[in-house]
Coordinates of C-alpha atoms in Angstrom, one line a residue:
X1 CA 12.0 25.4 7.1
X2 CA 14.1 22.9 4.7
X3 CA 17.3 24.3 6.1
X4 CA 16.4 23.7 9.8
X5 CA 15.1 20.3 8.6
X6 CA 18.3 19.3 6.9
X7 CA 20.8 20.8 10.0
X8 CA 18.5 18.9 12.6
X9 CA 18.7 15.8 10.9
X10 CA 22.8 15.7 11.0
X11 CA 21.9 16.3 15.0
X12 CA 20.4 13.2 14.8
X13 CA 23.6 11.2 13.8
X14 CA 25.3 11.3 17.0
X15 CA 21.9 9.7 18.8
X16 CA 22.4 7.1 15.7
X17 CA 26.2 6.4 16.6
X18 CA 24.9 5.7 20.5
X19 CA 22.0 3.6 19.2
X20 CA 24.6 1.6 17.0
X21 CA 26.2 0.3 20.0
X22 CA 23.6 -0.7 22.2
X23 CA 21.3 -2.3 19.8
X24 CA 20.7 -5.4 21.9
X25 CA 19.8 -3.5 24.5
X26 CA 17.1 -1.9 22.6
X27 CA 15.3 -4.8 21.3
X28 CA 15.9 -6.2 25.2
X29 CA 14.1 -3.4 26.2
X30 CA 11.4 -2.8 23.4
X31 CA 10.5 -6.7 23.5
X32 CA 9.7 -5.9 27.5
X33 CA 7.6 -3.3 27.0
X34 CA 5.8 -4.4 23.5
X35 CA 6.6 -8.1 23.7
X36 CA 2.4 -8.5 25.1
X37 CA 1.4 -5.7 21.9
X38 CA 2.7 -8.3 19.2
X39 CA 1.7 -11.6 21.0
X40 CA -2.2 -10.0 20.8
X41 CA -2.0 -8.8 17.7
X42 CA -0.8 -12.4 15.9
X43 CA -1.8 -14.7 18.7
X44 CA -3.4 -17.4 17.1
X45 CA -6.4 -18.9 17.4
X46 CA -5.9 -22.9 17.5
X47 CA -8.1 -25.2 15.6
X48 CA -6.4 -28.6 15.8
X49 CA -3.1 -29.6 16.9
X50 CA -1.9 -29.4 13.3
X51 CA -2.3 -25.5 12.8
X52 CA -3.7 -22.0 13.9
X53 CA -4.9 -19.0 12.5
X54 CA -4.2 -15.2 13.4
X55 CA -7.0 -14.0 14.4
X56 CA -6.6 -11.0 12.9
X57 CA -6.3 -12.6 9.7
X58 CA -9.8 -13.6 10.2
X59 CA -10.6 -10.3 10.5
X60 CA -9.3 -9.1 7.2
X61 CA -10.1 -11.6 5.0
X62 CA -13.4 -12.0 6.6
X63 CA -13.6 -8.4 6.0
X64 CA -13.1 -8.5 2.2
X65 CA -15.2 -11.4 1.5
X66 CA -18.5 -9.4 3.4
X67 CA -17.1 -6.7 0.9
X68 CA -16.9 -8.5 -2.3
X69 CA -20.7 -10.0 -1.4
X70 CA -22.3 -7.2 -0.4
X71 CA -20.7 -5.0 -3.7
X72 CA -21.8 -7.8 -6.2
X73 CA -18.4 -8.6 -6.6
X74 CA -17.4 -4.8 -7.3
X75 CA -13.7 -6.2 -8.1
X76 CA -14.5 -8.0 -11.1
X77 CA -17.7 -6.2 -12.3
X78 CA -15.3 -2.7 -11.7
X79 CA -12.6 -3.9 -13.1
X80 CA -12.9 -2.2 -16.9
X81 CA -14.2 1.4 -15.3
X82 CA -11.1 1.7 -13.0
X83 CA -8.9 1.4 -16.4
X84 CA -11.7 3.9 -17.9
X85 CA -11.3 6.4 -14.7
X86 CA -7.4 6.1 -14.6
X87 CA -7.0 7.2 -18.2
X88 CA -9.1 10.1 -17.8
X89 CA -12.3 9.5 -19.4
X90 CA -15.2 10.3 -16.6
X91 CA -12.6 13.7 -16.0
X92 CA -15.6 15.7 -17.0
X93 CA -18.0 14.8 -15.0
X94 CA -16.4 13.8 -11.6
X95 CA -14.8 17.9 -11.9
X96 CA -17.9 19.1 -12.6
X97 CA -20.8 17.1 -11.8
X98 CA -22.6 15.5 -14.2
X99 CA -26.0 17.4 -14.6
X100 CA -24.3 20.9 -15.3
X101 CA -22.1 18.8 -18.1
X102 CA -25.0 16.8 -20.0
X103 CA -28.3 17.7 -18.5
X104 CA -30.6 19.2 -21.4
X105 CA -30.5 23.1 -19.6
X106 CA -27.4 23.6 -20.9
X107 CA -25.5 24.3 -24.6
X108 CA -21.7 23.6 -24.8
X109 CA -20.9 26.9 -25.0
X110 CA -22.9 27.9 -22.0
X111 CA -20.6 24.9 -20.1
X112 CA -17.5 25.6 -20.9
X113 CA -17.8 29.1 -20.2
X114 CA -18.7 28.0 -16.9
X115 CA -16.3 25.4 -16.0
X116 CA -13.3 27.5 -17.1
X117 CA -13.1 29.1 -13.6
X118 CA -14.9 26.3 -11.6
X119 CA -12.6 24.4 -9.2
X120 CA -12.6 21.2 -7.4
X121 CA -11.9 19.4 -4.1
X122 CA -8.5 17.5 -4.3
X123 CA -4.7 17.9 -4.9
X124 CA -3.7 15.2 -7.1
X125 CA -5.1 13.3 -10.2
X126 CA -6.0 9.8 -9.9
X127 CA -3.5 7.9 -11.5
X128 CA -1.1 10.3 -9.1
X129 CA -3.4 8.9 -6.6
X130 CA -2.9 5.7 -7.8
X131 CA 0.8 5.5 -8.0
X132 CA 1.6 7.7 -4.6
X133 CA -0.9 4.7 -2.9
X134 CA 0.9 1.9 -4.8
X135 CA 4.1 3.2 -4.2
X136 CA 3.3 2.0 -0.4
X137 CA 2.5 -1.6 -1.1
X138 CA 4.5 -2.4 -4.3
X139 CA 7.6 -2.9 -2.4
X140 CA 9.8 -5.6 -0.6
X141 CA 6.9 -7.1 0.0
X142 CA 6.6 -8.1 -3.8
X143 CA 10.5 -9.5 -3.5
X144 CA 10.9 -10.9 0.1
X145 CA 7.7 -11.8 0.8
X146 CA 6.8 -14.0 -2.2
X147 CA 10.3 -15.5 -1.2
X148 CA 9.6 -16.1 2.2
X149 CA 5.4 -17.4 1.8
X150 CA 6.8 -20.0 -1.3
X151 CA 9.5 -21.0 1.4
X152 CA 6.9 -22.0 4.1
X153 CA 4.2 -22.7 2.0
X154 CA 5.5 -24.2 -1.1
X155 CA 4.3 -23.6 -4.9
X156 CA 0.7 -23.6 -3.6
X157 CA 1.1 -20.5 -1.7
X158 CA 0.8 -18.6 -4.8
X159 CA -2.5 -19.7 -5.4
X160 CA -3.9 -18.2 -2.1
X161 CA -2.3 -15.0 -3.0
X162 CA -4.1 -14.1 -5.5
X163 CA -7.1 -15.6 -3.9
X164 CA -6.0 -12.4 -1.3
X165 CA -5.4 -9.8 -4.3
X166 CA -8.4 -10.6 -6.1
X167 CA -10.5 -10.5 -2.5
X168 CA -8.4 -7.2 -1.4
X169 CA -9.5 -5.0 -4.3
X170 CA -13.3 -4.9 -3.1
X171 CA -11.7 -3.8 0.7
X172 CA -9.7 -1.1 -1.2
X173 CA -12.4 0.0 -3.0
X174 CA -14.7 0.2 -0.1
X175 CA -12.3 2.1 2.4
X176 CA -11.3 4.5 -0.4
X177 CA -14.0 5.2 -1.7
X178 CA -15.2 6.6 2.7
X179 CA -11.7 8.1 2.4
X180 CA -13.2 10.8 -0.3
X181 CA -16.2 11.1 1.0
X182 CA -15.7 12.2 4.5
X183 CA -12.2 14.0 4.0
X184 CA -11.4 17.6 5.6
X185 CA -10.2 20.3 3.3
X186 CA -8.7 23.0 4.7
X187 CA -8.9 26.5 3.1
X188 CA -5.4 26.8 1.4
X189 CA -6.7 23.5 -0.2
X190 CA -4.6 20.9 1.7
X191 CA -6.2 17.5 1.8
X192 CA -6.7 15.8 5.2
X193 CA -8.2 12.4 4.8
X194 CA -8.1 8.4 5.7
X195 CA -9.8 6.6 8.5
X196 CA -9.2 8.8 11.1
X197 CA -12.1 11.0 9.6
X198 CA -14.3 8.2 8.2
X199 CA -14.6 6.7 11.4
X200 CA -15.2 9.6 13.4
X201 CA -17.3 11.8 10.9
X202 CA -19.4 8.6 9.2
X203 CA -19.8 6.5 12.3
X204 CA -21.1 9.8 14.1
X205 CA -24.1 10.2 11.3
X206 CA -25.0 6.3 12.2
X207 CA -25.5 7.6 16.4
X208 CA -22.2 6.1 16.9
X209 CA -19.8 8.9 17.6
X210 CA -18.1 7.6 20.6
X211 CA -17.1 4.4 19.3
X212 CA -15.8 6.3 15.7
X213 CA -14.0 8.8 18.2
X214 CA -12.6 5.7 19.7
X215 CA -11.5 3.5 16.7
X216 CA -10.5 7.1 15.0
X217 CA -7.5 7.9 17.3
X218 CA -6.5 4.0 17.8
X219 CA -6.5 4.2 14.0
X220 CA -4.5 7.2 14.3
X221 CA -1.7 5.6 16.8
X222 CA -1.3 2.8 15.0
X223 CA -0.7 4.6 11.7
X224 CA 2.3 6.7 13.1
X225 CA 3.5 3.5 14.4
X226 CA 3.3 2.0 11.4
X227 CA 5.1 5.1 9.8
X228 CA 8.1 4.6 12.2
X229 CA 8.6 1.1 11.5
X230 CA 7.2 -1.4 8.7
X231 CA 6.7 1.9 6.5
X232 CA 10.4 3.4 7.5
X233 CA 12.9 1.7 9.3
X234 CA 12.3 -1.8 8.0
X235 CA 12.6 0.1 4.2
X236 CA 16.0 1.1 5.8
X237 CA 17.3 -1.4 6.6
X238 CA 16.6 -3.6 4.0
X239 CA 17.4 -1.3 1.6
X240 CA 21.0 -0.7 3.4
X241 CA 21.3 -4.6 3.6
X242 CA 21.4 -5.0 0.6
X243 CA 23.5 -2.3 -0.8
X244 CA 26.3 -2.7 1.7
X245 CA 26.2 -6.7 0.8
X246 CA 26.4 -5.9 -2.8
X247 CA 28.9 -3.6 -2.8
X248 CA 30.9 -5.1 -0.1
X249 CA 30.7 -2.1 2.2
X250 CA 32.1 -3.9 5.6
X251 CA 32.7 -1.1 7.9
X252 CA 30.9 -0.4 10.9
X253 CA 29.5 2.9 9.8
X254 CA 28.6 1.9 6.4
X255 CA 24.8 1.7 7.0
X256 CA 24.9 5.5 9.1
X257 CA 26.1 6.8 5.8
X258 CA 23.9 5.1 3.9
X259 CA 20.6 6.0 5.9
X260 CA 21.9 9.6 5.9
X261 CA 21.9 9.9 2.1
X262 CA 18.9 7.9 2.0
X263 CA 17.0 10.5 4.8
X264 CA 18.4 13.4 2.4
X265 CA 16.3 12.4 -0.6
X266 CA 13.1 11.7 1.7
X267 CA 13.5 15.0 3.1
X268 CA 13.7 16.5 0.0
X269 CA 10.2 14.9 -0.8
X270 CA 8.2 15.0 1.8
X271 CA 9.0 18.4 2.4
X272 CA 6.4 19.4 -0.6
X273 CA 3.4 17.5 1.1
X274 CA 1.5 15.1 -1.0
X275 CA 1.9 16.7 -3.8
X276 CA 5.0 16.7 -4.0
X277 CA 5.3 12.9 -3.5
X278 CA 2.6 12.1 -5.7
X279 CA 4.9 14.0 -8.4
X280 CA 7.6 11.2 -7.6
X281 CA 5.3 8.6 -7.3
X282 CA 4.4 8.9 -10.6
X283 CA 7.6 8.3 -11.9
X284 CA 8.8 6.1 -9.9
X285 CA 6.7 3.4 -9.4
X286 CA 5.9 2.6 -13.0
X287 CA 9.9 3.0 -14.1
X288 CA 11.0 0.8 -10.8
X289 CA 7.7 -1.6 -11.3
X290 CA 8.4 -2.0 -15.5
X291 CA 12.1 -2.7 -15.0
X292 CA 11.1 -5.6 -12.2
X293 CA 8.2 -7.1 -13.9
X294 CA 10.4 -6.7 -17.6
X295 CA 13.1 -9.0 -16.3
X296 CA 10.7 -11.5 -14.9
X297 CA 9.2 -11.6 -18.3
X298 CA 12.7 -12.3 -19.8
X299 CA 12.9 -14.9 -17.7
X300 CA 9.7 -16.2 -18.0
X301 CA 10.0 -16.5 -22.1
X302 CA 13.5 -18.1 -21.8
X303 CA 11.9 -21.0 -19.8
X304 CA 8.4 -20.7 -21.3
X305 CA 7.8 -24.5 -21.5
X306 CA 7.9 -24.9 -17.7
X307 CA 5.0 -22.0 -17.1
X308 CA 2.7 -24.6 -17.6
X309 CA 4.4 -27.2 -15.4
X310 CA 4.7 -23.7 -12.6
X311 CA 1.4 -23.5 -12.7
X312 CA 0.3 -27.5 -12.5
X313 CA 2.8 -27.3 -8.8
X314 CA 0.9 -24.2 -8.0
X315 CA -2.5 -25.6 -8.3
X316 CA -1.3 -29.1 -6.6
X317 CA 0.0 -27.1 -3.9
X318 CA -3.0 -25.1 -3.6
X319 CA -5.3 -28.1 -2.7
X320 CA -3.2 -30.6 -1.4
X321 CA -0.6 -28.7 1.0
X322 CA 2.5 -30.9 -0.4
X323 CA 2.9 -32.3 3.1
X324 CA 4.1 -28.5 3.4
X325 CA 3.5 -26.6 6.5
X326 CA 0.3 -28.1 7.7
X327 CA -0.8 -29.3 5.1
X328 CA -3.6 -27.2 3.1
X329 CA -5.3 -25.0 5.5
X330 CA -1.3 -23.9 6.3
X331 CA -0.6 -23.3 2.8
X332 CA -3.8 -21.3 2.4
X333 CA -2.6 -19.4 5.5
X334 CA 0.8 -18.2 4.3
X335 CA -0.4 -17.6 1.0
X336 CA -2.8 -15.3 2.4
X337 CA -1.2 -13.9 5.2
X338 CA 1.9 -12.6 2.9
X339 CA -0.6 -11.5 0.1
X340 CA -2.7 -9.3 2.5
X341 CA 0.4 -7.9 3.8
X342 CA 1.6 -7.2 0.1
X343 CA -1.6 -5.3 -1.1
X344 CA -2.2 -3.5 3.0
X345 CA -5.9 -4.1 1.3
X346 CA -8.3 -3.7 4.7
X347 CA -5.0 -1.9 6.6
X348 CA -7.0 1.6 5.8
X349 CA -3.5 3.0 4.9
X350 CA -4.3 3.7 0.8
X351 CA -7.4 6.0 1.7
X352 CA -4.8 8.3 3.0
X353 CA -3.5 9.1 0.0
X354 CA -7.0 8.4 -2.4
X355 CA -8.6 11.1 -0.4
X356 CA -6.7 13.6 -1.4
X357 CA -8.0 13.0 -5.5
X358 CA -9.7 15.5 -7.5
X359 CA -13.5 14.5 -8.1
X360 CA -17.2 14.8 -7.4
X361 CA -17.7 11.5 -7.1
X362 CA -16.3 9.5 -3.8
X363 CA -17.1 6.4 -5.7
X364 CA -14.8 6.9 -8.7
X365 CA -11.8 6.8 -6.1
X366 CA -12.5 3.9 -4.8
X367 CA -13.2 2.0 -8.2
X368 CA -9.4 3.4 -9.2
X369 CA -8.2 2.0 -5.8
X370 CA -9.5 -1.7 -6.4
X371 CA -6.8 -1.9 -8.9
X372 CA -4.3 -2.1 -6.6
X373 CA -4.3 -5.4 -5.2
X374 CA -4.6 -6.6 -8.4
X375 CA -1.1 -4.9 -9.8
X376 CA 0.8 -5.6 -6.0
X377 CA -0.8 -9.1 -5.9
X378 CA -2.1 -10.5 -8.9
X379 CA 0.5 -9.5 -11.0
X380 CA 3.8 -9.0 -9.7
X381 CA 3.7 -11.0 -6.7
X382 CA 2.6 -14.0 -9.2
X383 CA 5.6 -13.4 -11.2
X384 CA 7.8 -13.1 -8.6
X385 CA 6.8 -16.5 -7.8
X386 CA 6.6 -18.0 -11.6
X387 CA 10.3 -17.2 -11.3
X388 CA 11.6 -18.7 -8.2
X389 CA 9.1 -21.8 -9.0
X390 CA 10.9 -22.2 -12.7
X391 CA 14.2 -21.5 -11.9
X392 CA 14.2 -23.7 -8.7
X393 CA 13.1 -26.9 -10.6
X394 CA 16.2 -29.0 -9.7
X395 CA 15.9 -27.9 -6.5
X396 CA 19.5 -25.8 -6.0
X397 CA 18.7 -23.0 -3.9
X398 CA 15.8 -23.6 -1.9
X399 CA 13.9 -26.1 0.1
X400 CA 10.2 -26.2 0.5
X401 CA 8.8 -26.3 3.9
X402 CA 12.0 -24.5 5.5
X403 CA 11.3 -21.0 6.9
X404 CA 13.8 -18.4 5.5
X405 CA 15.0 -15.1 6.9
X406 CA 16.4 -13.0 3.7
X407 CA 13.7 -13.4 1.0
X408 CA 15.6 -10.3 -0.9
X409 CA 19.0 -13.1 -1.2
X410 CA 16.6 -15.7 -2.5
X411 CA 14.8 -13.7 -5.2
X412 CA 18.2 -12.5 -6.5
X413 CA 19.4 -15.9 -6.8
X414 CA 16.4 -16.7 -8.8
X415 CA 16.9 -14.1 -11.4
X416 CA 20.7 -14.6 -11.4
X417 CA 19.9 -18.1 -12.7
X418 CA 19.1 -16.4 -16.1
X419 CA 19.9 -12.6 -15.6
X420 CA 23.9 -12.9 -14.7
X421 CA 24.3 -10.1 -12.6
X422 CA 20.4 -9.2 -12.3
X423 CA 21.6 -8.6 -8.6
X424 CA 22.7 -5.0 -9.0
X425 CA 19.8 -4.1 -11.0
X426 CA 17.8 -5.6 -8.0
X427 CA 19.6 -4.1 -5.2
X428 CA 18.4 -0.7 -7.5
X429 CA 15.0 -1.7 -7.8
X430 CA 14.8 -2.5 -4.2
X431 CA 16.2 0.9 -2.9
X432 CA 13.2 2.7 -5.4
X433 CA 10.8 0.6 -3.3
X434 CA 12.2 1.3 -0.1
X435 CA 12.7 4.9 -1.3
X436 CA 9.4 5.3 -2.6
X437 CA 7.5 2.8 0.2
X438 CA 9.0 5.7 2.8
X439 CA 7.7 8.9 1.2
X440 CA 3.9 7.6 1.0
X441 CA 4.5 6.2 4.2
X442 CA 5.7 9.3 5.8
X443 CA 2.1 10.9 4.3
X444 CA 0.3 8.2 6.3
X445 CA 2.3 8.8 9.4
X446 CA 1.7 12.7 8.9
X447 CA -2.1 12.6 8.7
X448 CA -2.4 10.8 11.6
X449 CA -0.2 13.1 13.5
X450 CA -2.2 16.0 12.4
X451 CA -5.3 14.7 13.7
X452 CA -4.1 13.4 17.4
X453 CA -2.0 16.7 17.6
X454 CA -3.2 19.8 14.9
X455 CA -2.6 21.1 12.0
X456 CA 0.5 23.3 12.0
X457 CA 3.9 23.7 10.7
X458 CA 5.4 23.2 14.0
X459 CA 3.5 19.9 14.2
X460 CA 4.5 18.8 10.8
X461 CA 8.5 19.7 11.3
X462 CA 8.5 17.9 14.6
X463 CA 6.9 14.7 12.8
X464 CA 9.0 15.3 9.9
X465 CA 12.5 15.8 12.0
X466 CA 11.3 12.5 14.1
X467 CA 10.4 10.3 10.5
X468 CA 14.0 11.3 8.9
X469 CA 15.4 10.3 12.5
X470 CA 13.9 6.4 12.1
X471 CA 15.4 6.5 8.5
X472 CA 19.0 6.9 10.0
X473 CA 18.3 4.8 12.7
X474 CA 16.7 1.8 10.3
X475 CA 19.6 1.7 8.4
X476 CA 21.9 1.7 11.2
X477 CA 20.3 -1.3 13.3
X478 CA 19.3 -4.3 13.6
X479 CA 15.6 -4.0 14.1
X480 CA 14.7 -7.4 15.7
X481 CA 11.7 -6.8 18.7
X482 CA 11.5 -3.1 17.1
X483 CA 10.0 -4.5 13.7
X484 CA 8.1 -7.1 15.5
X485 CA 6.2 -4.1 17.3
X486 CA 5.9 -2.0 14.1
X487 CA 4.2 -5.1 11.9
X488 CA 2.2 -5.5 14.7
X489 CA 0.8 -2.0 14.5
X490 CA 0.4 -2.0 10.9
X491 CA -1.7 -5.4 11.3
X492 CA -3.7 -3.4 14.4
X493 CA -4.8 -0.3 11.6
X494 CA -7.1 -3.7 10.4
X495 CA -9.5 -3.9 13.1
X496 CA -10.4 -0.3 13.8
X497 CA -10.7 0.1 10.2
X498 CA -12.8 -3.2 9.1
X499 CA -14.7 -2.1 11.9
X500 CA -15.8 1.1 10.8
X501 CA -15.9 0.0 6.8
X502 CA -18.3 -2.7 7.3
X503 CA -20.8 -0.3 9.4
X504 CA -20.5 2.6 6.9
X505 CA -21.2 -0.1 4.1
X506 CA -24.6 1.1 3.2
X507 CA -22.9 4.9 2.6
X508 CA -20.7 3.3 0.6
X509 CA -23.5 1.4 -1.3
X510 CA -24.8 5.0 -2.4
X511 CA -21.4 6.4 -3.5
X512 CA -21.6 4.1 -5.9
X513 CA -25.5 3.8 -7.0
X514 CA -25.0 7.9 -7.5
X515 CA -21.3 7.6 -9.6
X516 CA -22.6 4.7 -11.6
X517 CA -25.9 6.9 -12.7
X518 CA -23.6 9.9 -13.5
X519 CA -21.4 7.8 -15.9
X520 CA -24.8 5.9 -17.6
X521 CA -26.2 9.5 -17.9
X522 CA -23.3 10.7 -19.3
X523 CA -23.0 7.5 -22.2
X524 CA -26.8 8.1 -22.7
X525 CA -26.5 11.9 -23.5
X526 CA -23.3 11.1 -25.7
X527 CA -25.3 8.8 -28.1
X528 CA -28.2 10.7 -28.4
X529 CA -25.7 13.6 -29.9
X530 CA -24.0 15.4 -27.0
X531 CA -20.5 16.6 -27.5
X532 CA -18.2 14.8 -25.1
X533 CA -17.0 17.4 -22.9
X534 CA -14.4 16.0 -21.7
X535 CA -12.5 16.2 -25.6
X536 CA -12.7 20.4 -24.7
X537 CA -11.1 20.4 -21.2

């Protein structure tokens, strides 16, 4: 299978070639056909003369605040446990349950001799689970993005981001924790999970099959869409950008060549399923994510008596718009809008790959999951902005209140400021994202073709063959309407997701009541004496 995957994908490069020369055509013809698709998805809904809101912005942040409220602000209160479940300490119990581990009918001995042969539901670990998920929205995103909302928005977009990061973790935590609990495992083990099977299997338990069959397979559509474009060929072609631009690569070809080594490596990957890619993930996204947030530190110590003055513009900007796009309510806007798309928290995407973890407990997923918004947003989207805010004091390279186009170009410049050179390390770190972005993308894409069209090896190679296609294809293009149409889709998973989330809230609600108990029984049986099983695994 991995030889007729490599042999059809150099078939593909004469259908790239043709594509080369008639990309205006394409994105004549796609903006025809798709131009209504993207004009629904972000038409906005106007409230004065002086700005408008997306409605389906509404939607998701409306959507995480019901979430944070109706969790008792799960993403604060949950914060600590996520660190505690990442590093392995509830392992025990959410393998094995937590009556058989530390209820009083048992002796150690009697325990482990049972456990030793005793298997659970799940491929992956979750900080695998963790990584393979962040590994999809720690990305260009974190680079261009910031670029781009600071551009529009000013220093006070930065606030609003984390307002969206912050607000995001308690949508992650609710859709990943539905992603566990109602995922299909098939009987070699293989994981099938994500909204597609919340939707349809929970909303079916409420009376409400039809409408989860509905949202299920729109949900399903819109992810493989999303898997062709924003998740594939915009990685591409970013990625080729700026390689070629670094490295001076002018001829007309030099982007084919590029998306063909760059489908190579993603076929190797996705080839071995999620695990596989969880495998990579692992590895990549903290090396890639340590290298980008350890420069930004560099920089952020060498000019550590402006931080304060970064964060007194931020603040301003926050609350007082700078005169900048619209004012405040337009500042809050693209500080939101950009941090939502960062984080993809409410987009349903992550519980694709969370439901593939290794637990009992659907709960303890999701608490892992609410962390991150916080690491995409809170974190390195913040510094991403610190740096462009402090090294743009004198006002050189950027003007506030002027949209840009290549947020990648503008974040290089910032880090060039201090970092000679930083530019090559950055065209590396943003190939990793792109890289990495495409593999859990490709994951997303691939469960949602399995459940419009089976479960099969024909099915997967012909989704596979057709994923490595877009790579080529990103790289060689210019995407124009074609990335329009693919945002749009990844902004549509929103609304049959939120949908279905909110209704299945109360489910949710007991997920956690029942992993919450388990880890309070297991503390309570620990200090009156019990050995910590966990220290014997």
């Amino acid at each position: 299978m991995n030889k007729k995957l490599l042999s059809l994908l150099f078939l593909a490069v004469p259908i790239v070639t043709f594509a080369q020369n008639t990309t205006d055509k394409i994105d004549e013809v796609f903006k025809d056909y798709t131009g209504w698709f993207v004009d629904a998805i972000f038409y906005e809904i106007p409230f004065s003369d002086t700005f408008q809101i997306p409605w389906v912005l509404i939607v998701l942040v409306g959507g995480a605040l019901f979430f944070t409220f109706y969790f008792k602000f799960i993403n604060f209160t949950g914060f600590t446990t996520a660190i505690q479940v990442v590093r392995g300490k509830y392992e025990d119990i959410e393998k094995h349950g937590v009556d058989k581990l530390y209820g009083n009918q048992t002796t150690k001995g009697d325990v482990l001799k049972t456990i030793r042969d005793e298997s659970v539901d799940g491929e992956v670990s979750h900080f695998q689970a963790l990584t393979a998920a962040l590994s999809a929205t720690v990305g260009l995103g974190n680079i261009a993005g910031v670029a781009v909302a600071l551009s529009i928005g000013g220093p006070g977009a930065t606030f609003w981001m984390i307002v969206a990061g912050l607000l995001g973790m308690a949508s992650k935590f609710a859709e990943c924790t539905l992603g566990v609990k109602y995922r299909d495992v098939g009987e070699d083990g293989t994981v099938y999970g994500g909204p597609m099977y919340y939707l349809s299997k929970g909303l079916k338990e409420k009376g409400a099959g039809g409408l989860g069959k509905v949202l299920a397979v729109l949900f399903a559509i819109f992810v493989i869409g999303g898997s062709f474009g924003g998740g594939n060929m915009f990685q591409a072609n970013q990625a080729a950008a700026q390689f070629t631009k670094l490295f001076e690569l002018t001829g007309p070809n030099a982007g084919l060549y590029f998306g063909i080594v760059m489908a190579i490596l993603v076929a190797v990957v996705i080839i071995g399923g999620i695990k596989r890619i969880a495998s990579v993930t692992e590895k990549v996204v903290p090396f890639m994510a340590g290298i980008y947030v350890l420069a930004a530190l560099v920089i952020l110590f060498a000019n550590f008596s402006l931080i304060d003055d970064a964060f007194a513009l931020i603040y301003e900007g926050a609350f007082s718009g700078l005169g900048i796009a619209g004012g405040l309510i337009g500042v809050m806007i693209q500080g939101i809008r950009r941090g939502a798309f960062s984080n993809e928290a409410g987009v349903g995407s992550a519980a694709i790959a969370h439901s593939a973890v290794r637990t009992k407990y659907p709960a303890s997923e999701g608490i892992v999951a609410l962390l991150e918004p916080f690491v995409d947003t809170v974190v390195i989207c913040t510094m991403t902005a610190l740096v462009i805010i402090i090294t743009n004091f004198d006002g050189q390279f950027m003007e506030y209140g002027v949209e840009i186009k290549e947020g990648v170009e503008l974040t290089a410049v910032a880090f060039d400021t201090v970092i000679p050179h930083f530019s090559v390390v950055l065209t590396i770190a943003v190939i990793l994202f792109a890289f990495s972005t495409m593999i859990s993308w490709s994951y997303y894409g691939m469960q949602g073709w399995k459940y419009l069209f089976g479960k099969g090896k024909i099915t997967d190679l012909v989704y596979k063959i057709l994923f490595l296609m877009f790579v080529i294809v990103g790289a060689s293009i210019s995407l124009g309407a074609v990335i329009d149409f693919s945002d749009a889709m990844i902004f549509a998973m929103v609304v049959p997701n939120i949908i279905g989330v909110i209704m299945l809230s109360p489910i949710i609600k007991k997920e956690l009541t029942k992993y919450t108990n388990a880890i309070n029984k297991k503390e309570e049986a620990i200090e009156d004496g019990a050995v910590d099983i966990n220290e014997h695994m």
